[in-house]
Structure formats: structure tokens, C-alpha cells
Short mmCIF file of C-alpha atoms in Angstrom, two decimals:
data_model
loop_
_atom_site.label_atom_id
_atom_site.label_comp_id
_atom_site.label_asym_id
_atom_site.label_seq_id
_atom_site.Cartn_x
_atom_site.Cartn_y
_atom_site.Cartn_z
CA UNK A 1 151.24 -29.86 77.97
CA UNK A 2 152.21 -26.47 76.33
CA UNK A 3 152.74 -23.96 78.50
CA UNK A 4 151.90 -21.17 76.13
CA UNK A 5 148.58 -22.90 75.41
CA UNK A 6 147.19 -23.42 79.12
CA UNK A 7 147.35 -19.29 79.24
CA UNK A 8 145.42 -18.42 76.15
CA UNK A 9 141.47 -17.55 76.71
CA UNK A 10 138.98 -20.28 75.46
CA UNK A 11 138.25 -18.47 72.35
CA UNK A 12 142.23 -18.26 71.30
CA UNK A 13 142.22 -21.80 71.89
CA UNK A 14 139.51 -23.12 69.74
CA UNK A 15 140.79 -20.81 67.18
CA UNK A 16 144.24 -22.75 67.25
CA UNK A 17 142.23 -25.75 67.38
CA UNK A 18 140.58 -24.63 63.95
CA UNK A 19 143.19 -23.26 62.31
CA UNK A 20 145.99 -25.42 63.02
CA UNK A 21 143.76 -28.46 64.51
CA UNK A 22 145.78 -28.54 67.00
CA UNK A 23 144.68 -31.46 69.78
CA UNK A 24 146.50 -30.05 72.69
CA UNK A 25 144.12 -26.58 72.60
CA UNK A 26 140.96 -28.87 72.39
CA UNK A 27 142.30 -31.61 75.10
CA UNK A 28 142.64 -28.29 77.18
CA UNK A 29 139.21 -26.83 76.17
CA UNK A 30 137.98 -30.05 76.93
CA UNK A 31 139.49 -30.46 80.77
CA UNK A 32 138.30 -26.77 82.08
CA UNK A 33 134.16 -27.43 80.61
CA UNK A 34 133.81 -31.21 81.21
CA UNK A 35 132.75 -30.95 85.05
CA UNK A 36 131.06 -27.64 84.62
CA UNK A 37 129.05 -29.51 81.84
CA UNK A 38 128.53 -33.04 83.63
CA UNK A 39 126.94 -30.87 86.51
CA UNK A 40 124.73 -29.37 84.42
CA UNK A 41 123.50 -32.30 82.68
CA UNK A 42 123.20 -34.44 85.84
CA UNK A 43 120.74 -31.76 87.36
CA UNK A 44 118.68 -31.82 84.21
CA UNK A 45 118.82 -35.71 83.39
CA UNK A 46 119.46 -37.14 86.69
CA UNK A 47 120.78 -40.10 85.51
CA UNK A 48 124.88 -40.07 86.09
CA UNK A 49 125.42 -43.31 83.17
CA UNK A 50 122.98 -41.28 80.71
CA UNK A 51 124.83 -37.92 81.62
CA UNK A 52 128.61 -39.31 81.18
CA UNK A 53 127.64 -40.32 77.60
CA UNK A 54 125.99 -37.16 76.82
CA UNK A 55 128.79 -34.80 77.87
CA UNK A 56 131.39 -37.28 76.42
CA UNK A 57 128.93 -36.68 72.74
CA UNK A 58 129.01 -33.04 73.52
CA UNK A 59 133.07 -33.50 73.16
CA UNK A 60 132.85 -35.29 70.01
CA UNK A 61 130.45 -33.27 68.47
CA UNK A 62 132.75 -29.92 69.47
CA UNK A 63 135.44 -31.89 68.06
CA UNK A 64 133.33 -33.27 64.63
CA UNK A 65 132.01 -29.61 64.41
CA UNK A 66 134.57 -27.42 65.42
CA UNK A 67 133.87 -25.11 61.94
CA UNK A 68 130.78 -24.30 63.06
CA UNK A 69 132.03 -22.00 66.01
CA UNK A 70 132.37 -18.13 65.19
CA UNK A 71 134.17 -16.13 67.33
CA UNK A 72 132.01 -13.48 68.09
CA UNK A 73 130.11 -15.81 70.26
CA UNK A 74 131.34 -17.13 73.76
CA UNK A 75 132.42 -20.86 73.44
CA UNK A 76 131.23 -21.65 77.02
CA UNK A 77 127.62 -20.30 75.54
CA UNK A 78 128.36 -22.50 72.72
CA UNK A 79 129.53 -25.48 73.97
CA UNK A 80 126.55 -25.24 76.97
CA UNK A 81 124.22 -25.11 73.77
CA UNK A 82 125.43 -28.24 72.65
CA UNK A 83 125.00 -29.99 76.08
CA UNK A 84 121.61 -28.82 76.37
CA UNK A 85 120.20 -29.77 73.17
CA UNK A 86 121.71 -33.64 73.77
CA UNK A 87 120.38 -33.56 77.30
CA UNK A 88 116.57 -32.25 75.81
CA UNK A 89 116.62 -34.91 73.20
CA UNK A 90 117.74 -37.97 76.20
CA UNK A 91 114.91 -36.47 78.18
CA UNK A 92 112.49 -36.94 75.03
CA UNK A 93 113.63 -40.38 74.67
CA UNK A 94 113.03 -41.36 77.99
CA UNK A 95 109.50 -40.02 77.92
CA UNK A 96 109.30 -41.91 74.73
CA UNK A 97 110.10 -44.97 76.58
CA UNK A 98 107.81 -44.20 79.35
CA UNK A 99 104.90 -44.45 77.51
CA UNK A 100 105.78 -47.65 76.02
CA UNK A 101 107.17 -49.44 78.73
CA UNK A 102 105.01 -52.16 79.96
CA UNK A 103 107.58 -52.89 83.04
CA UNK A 104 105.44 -52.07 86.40
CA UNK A 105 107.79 -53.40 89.27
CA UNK A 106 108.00 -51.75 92.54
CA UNK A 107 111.44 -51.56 92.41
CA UNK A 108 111.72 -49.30 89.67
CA UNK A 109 109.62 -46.65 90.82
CA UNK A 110 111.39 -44.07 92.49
CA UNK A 111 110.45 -42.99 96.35
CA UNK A 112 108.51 -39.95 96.52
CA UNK A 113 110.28 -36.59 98.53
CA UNK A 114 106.41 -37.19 100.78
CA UNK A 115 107.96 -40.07 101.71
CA UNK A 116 110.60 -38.18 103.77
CA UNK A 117 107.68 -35.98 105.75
CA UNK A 118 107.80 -38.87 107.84
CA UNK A 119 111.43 -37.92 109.25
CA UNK A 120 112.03 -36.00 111.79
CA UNK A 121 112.91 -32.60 111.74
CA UNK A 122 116.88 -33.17 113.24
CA UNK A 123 117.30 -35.34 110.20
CA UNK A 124 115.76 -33.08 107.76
CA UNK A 125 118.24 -30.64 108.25
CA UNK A 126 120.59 -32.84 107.54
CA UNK A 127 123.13 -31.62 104.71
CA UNK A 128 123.12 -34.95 102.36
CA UNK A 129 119.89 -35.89 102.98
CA UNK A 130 118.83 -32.23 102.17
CA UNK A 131 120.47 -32.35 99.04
CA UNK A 132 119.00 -35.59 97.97
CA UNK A 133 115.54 -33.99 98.69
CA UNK A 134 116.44 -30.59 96.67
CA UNK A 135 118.12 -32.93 93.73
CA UNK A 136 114.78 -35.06 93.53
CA UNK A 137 112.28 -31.62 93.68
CA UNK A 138 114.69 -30.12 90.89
CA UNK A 139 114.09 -32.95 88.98
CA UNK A 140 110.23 -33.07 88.82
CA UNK A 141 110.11 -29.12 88.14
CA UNK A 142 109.29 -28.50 84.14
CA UNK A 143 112.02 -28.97 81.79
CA UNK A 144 112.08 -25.44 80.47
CA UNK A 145 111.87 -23.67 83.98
CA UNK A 146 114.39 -26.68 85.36
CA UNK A 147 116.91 -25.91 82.31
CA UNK A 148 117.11 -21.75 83.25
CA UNK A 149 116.85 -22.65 87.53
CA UNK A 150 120.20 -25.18 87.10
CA UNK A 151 121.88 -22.61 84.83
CA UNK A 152 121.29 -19.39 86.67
CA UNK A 153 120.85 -20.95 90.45
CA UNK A 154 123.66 -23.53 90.49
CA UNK A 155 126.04 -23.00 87.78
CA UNK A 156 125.90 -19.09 88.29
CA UNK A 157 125.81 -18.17 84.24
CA UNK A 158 124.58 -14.71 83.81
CA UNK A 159 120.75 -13.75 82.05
CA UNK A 160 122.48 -12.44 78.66
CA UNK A 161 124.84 -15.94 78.98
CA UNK A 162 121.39 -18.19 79.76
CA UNK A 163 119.60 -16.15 76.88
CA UNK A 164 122.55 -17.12 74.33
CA UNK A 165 122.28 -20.87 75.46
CA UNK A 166 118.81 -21.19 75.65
CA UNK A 167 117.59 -18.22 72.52
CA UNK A 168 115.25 -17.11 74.22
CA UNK A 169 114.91 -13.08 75.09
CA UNK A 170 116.31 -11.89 78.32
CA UNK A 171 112.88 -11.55 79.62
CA UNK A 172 111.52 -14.57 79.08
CA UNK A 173 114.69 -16.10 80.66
CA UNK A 174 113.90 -14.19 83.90
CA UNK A 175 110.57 -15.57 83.96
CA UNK A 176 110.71 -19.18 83.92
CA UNK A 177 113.05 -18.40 86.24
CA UNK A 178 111.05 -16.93 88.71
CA UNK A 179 107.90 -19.84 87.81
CA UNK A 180 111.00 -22.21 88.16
CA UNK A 181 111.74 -21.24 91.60
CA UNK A 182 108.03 -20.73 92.85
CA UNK A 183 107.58 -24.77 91.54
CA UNK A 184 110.88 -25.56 93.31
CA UNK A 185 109.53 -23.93 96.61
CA UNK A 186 106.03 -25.75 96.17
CA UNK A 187 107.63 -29.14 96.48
CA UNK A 188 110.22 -28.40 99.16
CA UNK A 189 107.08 -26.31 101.39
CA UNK A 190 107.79 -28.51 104.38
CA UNK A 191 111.76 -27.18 103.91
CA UNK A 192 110.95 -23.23 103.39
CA UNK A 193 107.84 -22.04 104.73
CA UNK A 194 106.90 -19.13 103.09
CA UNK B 1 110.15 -4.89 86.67
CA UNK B 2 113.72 -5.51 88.06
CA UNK B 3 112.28 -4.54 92.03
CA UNK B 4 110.07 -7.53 90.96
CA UNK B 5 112.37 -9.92 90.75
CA UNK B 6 114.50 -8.94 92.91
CA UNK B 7 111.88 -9.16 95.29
CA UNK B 8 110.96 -12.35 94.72
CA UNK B 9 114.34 -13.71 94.42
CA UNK B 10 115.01 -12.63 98.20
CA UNK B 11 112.28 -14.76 98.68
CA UNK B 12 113.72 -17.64 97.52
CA UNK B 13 116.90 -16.64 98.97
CA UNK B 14 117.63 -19.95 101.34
CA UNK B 15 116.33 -22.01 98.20
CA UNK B 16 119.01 -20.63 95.94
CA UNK B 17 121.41 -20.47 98.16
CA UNK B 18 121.16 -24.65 99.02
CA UNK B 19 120.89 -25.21 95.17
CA UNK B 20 124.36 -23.09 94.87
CA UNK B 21 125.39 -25.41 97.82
CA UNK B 22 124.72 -29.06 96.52
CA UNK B 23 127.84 -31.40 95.79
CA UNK B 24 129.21 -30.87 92.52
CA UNK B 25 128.86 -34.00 89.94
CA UNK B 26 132.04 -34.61 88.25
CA UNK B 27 133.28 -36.69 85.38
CA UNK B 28 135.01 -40.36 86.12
CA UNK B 29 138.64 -40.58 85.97
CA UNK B 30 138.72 -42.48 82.74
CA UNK B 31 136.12 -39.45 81.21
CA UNK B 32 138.87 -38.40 78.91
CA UNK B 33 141.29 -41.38 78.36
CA UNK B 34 137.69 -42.75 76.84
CA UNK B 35 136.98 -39.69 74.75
CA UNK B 36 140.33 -39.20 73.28
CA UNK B 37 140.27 -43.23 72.34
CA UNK B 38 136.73 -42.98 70.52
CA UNK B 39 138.46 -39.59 68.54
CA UNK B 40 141.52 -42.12 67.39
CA UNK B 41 139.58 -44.68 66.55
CA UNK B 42 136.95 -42.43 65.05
CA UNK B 43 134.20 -44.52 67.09
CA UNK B 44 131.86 -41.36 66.84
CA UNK B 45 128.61 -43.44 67.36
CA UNK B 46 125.23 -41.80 65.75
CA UNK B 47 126.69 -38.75 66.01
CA UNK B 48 127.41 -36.46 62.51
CA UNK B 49 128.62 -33.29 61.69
CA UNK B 50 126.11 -30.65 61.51
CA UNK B 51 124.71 -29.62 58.10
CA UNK B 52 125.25 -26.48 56.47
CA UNK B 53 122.08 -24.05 57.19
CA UNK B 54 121.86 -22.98 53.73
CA UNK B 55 122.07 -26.42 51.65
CA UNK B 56 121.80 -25.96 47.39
CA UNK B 57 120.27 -28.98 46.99
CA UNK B 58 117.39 -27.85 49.90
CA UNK B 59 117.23 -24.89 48.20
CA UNK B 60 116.74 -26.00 44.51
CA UNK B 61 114.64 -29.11 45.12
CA UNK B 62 111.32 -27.26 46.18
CA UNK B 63 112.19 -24.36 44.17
CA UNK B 64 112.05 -26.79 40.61
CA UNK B 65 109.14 -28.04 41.87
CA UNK B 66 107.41 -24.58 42.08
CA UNK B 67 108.53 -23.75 38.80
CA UNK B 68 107.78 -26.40 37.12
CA UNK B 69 104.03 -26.03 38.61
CA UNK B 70 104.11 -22.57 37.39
CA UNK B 71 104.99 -23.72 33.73
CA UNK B 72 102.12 -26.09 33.82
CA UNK B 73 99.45 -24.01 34.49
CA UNK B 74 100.22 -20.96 31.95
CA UNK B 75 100.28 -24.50 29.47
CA UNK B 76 97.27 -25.91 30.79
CA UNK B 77 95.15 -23.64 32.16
CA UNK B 78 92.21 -22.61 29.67
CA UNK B 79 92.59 -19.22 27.86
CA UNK B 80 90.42 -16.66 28.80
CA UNK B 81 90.45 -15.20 25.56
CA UNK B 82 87.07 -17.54 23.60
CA UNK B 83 88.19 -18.38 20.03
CA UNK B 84 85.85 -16.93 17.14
CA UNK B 85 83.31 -19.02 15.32
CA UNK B 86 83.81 -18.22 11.88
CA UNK B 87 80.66 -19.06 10.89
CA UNK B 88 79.35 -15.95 12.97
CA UNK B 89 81.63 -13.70 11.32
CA UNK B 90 79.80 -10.51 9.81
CA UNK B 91 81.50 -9.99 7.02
CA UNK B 92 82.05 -6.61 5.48
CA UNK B 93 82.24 -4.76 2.45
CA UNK B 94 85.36 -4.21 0.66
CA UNK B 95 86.34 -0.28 -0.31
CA UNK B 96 83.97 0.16 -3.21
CA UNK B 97 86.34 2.68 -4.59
CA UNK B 98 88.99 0.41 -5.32
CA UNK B 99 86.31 -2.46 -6.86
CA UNK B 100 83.06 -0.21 -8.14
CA UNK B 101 83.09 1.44 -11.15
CA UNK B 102 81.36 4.44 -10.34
CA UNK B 103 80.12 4.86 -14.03
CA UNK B 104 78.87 1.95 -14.61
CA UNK B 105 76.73 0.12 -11.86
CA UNK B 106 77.78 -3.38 -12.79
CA UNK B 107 81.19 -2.89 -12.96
CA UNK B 108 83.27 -5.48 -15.08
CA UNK B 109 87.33 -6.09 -14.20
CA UNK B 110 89.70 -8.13 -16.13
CA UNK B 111 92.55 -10.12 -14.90
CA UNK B 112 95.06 -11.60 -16.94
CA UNK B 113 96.62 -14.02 -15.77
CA UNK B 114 99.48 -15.91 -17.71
CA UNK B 115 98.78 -19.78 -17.74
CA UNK B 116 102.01 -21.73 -16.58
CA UNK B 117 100.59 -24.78 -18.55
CA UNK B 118 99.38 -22.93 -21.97
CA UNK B 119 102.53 -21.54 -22.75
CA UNK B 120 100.86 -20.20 -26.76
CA UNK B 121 97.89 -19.57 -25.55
CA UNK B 122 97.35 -16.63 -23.28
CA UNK B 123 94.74 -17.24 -20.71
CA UNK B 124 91.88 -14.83 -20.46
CA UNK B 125 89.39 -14.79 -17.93
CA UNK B 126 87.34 -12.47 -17.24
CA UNK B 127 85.05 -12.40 -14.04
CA UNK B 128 82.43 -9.74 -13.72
CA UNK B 129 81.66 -8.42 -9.94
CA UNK B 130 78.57 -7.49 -8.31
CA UNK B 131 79.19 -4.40 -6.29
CA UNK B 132 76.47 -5.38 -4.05
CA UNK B 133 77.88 -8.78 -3.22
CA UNK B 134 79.17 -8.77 0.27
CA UNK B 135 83.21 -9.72 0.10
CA UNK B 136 85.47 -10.22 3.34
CA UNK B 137 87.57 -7.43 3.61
CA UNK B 138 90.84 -9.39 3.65
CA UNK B 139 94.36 -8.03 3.73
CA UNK B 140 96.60 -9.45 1.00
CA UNK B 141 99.72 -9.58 0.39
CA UNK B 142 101.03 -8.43 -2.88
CA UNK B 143 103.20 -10.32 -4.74
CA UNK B 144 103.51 -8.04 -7.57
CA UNK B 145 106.51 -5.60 -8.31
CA UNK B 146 108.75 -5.08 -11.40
CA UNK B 147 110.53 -8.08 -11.13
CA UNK B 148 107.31 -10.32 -11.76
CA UNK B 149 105.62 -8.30 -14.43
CA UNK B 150 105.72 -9.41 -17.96
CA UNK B 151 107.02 -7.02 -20.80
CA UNK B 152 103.92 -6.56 -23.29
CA UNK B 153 106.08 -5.54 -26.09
CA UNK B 154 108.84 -8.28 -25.70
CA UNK B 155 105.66 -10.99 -25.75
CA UNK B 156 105.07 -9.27 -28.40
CA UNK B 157 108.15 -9.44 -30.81
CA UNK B 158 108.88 -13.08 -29.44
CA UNK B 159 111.51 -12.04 -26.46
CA UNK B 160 109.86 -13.42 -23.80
CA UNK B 161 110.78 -16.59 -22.32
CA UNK B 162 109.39 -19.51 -20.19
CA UNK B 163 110.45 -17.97 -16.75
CA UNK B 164 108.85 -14.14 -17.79
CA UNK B 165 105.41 -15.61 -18.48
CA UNK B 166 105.69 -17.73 -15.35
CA UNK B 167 106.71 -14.95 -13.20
CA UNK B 168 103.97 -12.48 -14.72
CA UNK B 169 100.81 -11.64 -12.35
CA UNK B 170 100.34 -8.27 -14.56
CA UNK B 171 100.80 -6.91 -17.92
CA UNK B 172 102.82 -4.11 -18.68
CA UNK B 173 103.02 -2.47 -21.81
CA UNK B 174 105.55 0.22 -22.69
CA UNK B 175 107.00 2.02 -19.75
CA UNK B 176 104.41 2.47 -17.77
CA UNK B 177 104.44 0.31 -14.27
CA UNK B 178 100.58 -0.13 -13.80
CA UNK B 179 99.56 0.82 -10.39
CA UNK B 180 97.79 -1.84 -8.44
CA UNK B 181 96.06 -2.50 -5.03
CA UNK B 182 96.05 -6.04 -4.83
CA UNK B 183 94.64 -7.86 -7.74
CA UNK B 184 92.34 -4.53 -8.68
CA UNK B 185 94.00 -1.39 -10.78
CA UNK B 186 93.74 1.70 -8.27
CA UNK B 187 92.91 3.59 -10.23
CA UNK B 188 88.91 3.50 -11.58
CA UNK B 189 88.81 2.21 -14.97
CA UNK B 190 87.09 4.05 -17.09
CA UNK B 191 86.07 2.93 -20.68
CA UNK B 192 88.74 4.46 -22.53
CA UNK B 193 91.24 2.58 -20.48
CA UNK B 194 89.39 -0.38 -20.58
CA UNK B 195 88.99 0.00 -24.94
CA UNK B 196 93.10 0.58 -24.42
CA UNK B 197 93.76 -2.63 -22.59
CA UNK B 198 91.48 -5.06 -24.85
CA UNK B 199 92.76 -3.79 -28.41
CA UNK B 200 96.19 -4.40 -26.87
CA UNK B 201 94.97 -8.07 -26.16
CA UNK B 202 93.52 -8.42 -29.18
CA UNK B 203 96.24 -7.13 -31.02
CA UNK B 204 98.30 -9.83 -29.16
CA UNK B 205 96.09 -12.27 -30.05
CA UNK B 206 96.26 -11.49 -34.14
CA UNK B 207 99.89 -11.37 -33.98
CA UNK B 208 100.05 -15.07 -32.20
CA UNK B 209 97.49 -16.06 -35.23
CA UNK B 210 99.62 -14.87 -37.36
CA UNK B 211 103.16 -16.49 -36.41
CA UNK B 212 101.31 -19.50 -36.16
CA UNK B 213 100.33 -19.55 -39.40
CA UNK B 214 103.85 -18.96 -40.42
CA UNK B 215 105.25 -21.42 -38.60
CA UNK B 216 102.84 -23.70 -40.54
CA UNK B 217 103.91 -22.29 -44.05
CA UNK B 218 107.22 -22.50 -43.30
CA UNK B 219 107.12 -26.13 -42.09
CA UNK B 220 105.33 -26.95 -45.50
CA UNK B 221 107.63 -29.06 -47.83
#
């Protein structure tokens, strides 16, 4: 791959990618966000099939799109935008499907994080299984505080960066954050007493 | 505010920090060998490029509509303004100066008017106007001026043709353009005038009498 193109900021390379449409800036673009973005999406969806095909859209849609970028904008704010708006509208469908689905067989339904109370406390502690039970809480906090937690808490974007992605003001971005956490610590009580 | 939350986020301090701690999700190994393929073989599913914000057609659709809706009421919404009855008109007297002859309480006008059908006789009518009688005071337009007046004194001596008599709403006789407000003289006749005008016709009359009789010798064998 070019040498000269690996250096240049993300901005300078979408910019070659626009002007010149030049594949090699956006197959770079496209290797430094794709993790960053699938780790996003998994802790909002929490479906790994569902999020693969939703980051892979966010690519194509960057790619079908790539006018609609202006440079006085970050294109990590940008290209999070993108990812969140396709992971909202999965979310939707799902909920959409929910309501209509006439399927009711144990095996479907998901175990409930009460269902680990009953482990001992050695085993709580436990790094994987800890995760598992943080990953599950995350996913049954609200959408719009679960969005700003993920994005501020675990992929370490600043408030003016989560504003941006999110258009919302500063403040409000703060907020659900704070409601997101308070939720968070609700379901995990047995983990963090307060 | 910012003590607030910072307050509360070193209460959630262990919480964050295991969130900033879980196992990072990546993308399979095939994530962009799949991508790039889809690109080539333009396999872009459901998704499309993003419209422009500002789109013409968006813009001019609802925008026709509203104007056209405009248009249609100033057509068909009912005037405010009621429309007159004629038949309640009041209608007023006319200037008496210009009709009334001040003299003579029942005043008596004359109005020649040359006959495009009786081309040897002259037609004479003479309507007599009660000053009392209530006329509409109408605005008229005058179709008199030089150019349709009829020379007395070329009727007269036999210069006149077809198209002068035709033309002709007034008589004039020698040099004098007769002033007139609509179909009345301005000025108020007065008897003298009037005894002026009527030996003029009546001369006009003999002399017609007399070529015809002429004409009648003359055709004689």
C-alpha cells in the first residue's frame, strides 16, 4: 500500500478519496475505523451477525456517499454518525419484529443476569463471566442513555465528539450519561454496592 | 454543575472502569475481502446515496400547490364590494344651466341631426324638454369636433357630399365653430339666436325647393 498515504490524517485521506477517488485512501480509512466501529455497534445491538452487516453498510454507504463529507467536520464523528443511525434503525426493526412474532419457545428467550445471583461470589468475580454479566446489563439500559454510556465509557470519545455524533447539546449528552450509568449500576447492584 | 458530575462519576468509578475493560469485538478476517467484492460488483443491497437536503422538485411541488390555492380564492371568493340595483338608483338632475332656458320656463332645444338615409331631405326634429323632468346625470362622450361638422354654406351652394352629411352631428354656418356641451349649445339660447338658427333652416329649406324644381324643369322635354 502507498507509503505516502498510510501517513496522511483521516481527513487528507478522504479528501484524496473525493477528489481523485482514489481506493487505496478509503481501503485505509476503512482498516483504522472498522473495529472501533464493530465495537460500538456490538455493545448497542448485541447481535455479532446483525452488527457485521451493519458496519460492512456503514462502509458502503461512506463509499456511495463520500460527497456528502465536509471537511470542517471530524470524519471519525462522521463516519460514527453513520454507524449509529444503521444500528438505531436494526434496533427498530427488531422491536418491530418483537411485537409480531408469535414464536414463544424457551429456547429463544435469553437467561436473565438474576439468574447468575445464584453463583457464588468466587465465580462472580470472575473476569469473563463478569463481562458477560456487564455486556447483558448494557444491553437492557435505554437506547439513548446506552448509545452516550458505550461511546463515552468504552470507546473513550470526548462530550463535544459524542455531541457531534449524537446532535444533541453538550449538556444533554452529560446527562443521559449520568441516568445511563445510575441504570447500569441498578442492574449490576449485587456487583457494586453503593 | 461540573463538581456534579464529577462526583457522581467517581461513583461509578469501578463500573466505568470494567466497561473500559471488556474484550474488544472485532471484525472477521474476511470483513474486508467481502466489502471490497460487494463495491466491484456494485452489490450495494437497499442501500442509496443520500438525497440532497435542499431538493427543487421538494421545493416547488408544495409551493405550486399554495399558489395555485391562493389564485383560487381571489377568483372565487365572493366580493365584498355588493353590486348596485339599478332600479334603486336616485337619479339626479342634470345642470339646469346647460339645459334650462332661464327666460323662458319651458325651454325648447333643437337638434339637427343629418339623416344618413334621407340624403334631400334634411331631418328636423325637434324635442321640447321639461326642466322639471328628472334626467340621469350621465357623462358623455363627445363625438363632435371640426372634422364631423357639416359646412352650412357648402350644403348650401351644392358642395357637400355623401360623407359630410354623414359625418355631421352639428351645423355650422360661416366661421363660427358652435360651442357645445354634449348634445346642448353652452351657451343659453336666447330668442334672437334661436330666430338666427331657424331662418337659416328655413332658408335651406327654400333653396332645396327651389333646385328641385329646377331639376324638374330642366328634365322637361
Amino acid at each position: 500500500m502507498n507509503k505516502r498515504l498510510t501517513e496522511l490524517k483521516d481527513e487528507e485521506l478522504i479528501k484524496e478519496f473525493q477528489d481523485s477517488n482514489t481506493l487505496e485512501a478509503y481501503e485505509i480509512l476503512v482498516k483504522r475505523y472498522k473495529d472501533s466501529l464493530m465495537n460500538f455497534v456490538y455493545r448497542f445491538v448485541g447481535d455479532r451477525d446483525a452488527c457485521t452487516d451493519i458496519v460492512q453498510d456503514t462502509m458502503i454507504k461512506f463509499y456511495l456517499n463520500k460527497d456528502s463529507y465536509r471537511s470542517f467536520a471530524k470524519f471519525s464523528t462522521w463516519i460514527y454518525t453513520i454507524a449509529g443511525n444503521l444500528a438505531k434503525n436494526e434496533l427498530k426493526r427488531r422491536r418491530r419484529r418483537v411485537i409480531f412474532s408469535i414464536s414463544n419457545s424457551d429456547d429463544e428467550r435469553t437467561p436473565q443476569i438474576e439468574d447468575k445471583m445464584f453463583l457464588s461470589p468466587e465465580k462472580l468475580t470472575d473476569g469473563e463471566i463478569k463481562s458477560e454479566i456487564i455486556e447483558k446489563a448494557l444491553l437492557k439500559v435505554k437506547p439513548v442513555y446506552r448509545e452516550v454510556v458505550i461511546l463515552r465509557d468504552i470507546q473513550n470519545l470526548s462530550y463535544e465528539e459524542i455531541s457531534e455524533i449524537t446532535g444533541l447539546a453538550i449538556g444533554t449528552v452529560k446527562s443521559r450519561i449520568n441516568r445511563g450509568r445510575a441504570q447500569l449500576q441498578k442492574l449490576l447492584k449485587h456487583i457494586y454496592k453503593e | 454543575m461540573k463538581t456534579i458530575y464529577n462526583e457522581k462519576q467517581n461513583k461509578h468509578s469501578k463500573m466505568i472502569k470494567d466497561l473500559q475493560n471488556l474484550p474488544r469485538v472485532e471484525t472477521p478476517e474476511n470483513f474486508e475481502y467481502n466489502l471490497m467484492t460487494r463495491i466491484k460488483n456494485k452489490n450495494f443491497g437497499n442501500i442509496e446515496k443520500a438525497k440532497p437536503v435542499f431538493n427543487w422538485v421538494r421545493f416547488l411541488a408544495p409551493s405550486a400547490v399554495a399558489v395555485t390555492t391562493i389564485i383560487l380564492l381571489f377568483i372565487f371568493l365572493p366580493s365584498s364590494q355588493q353590486t348596485d340595483n339599478p332600479l334603486l338608483y336616485q337619479t339626479q338632475k342634470l345642470d339646469s344651466q346647460s339645459i334650462v332656458n332661464k327666460s323662458d320656463a319651458a325651454g325648447k332645444e333643437i337638434i339637427n341631426q343629418p339623416s344618413s338615409k334621407q340624403n334631400s331631405n334634411s331631418a328636423i326634429s325637434e324635442r321640447s324638454v321639461d326642466p322639471n323632468y328628472p334626467i340621469q346625470n350621465i357623462s358623455p362622450r363627445i363625438p363632435f369636433g371640426a372634422s364631423r361638422s357639416v359646412s352650412l354654406d357648402d350644403y348650401i351652394s351644392g358642395g357637400n357630399n355623401p360623407r359630410n352629411l354623414q359625418r355631421g352631428n352639428i351645423v355650422n354656418s360661416g366661421n363660427e365653430s358652435v360651442p357645445s356641451d354634449r348634445f346642448f349649445v353652452v351657451e343659453n339660447p336666447d330668442q334672437n339666436t334661436l330666430k338666427k338658427y331657424r331662418a337659416q333652416v328655413d332658408s335651406l329649406k327654400k333653396a332645396q325647393m327651389k333646385a328641385d324644381s329646377l331639376k324638374k324643369v330642366q328634365k322637361m322635354p
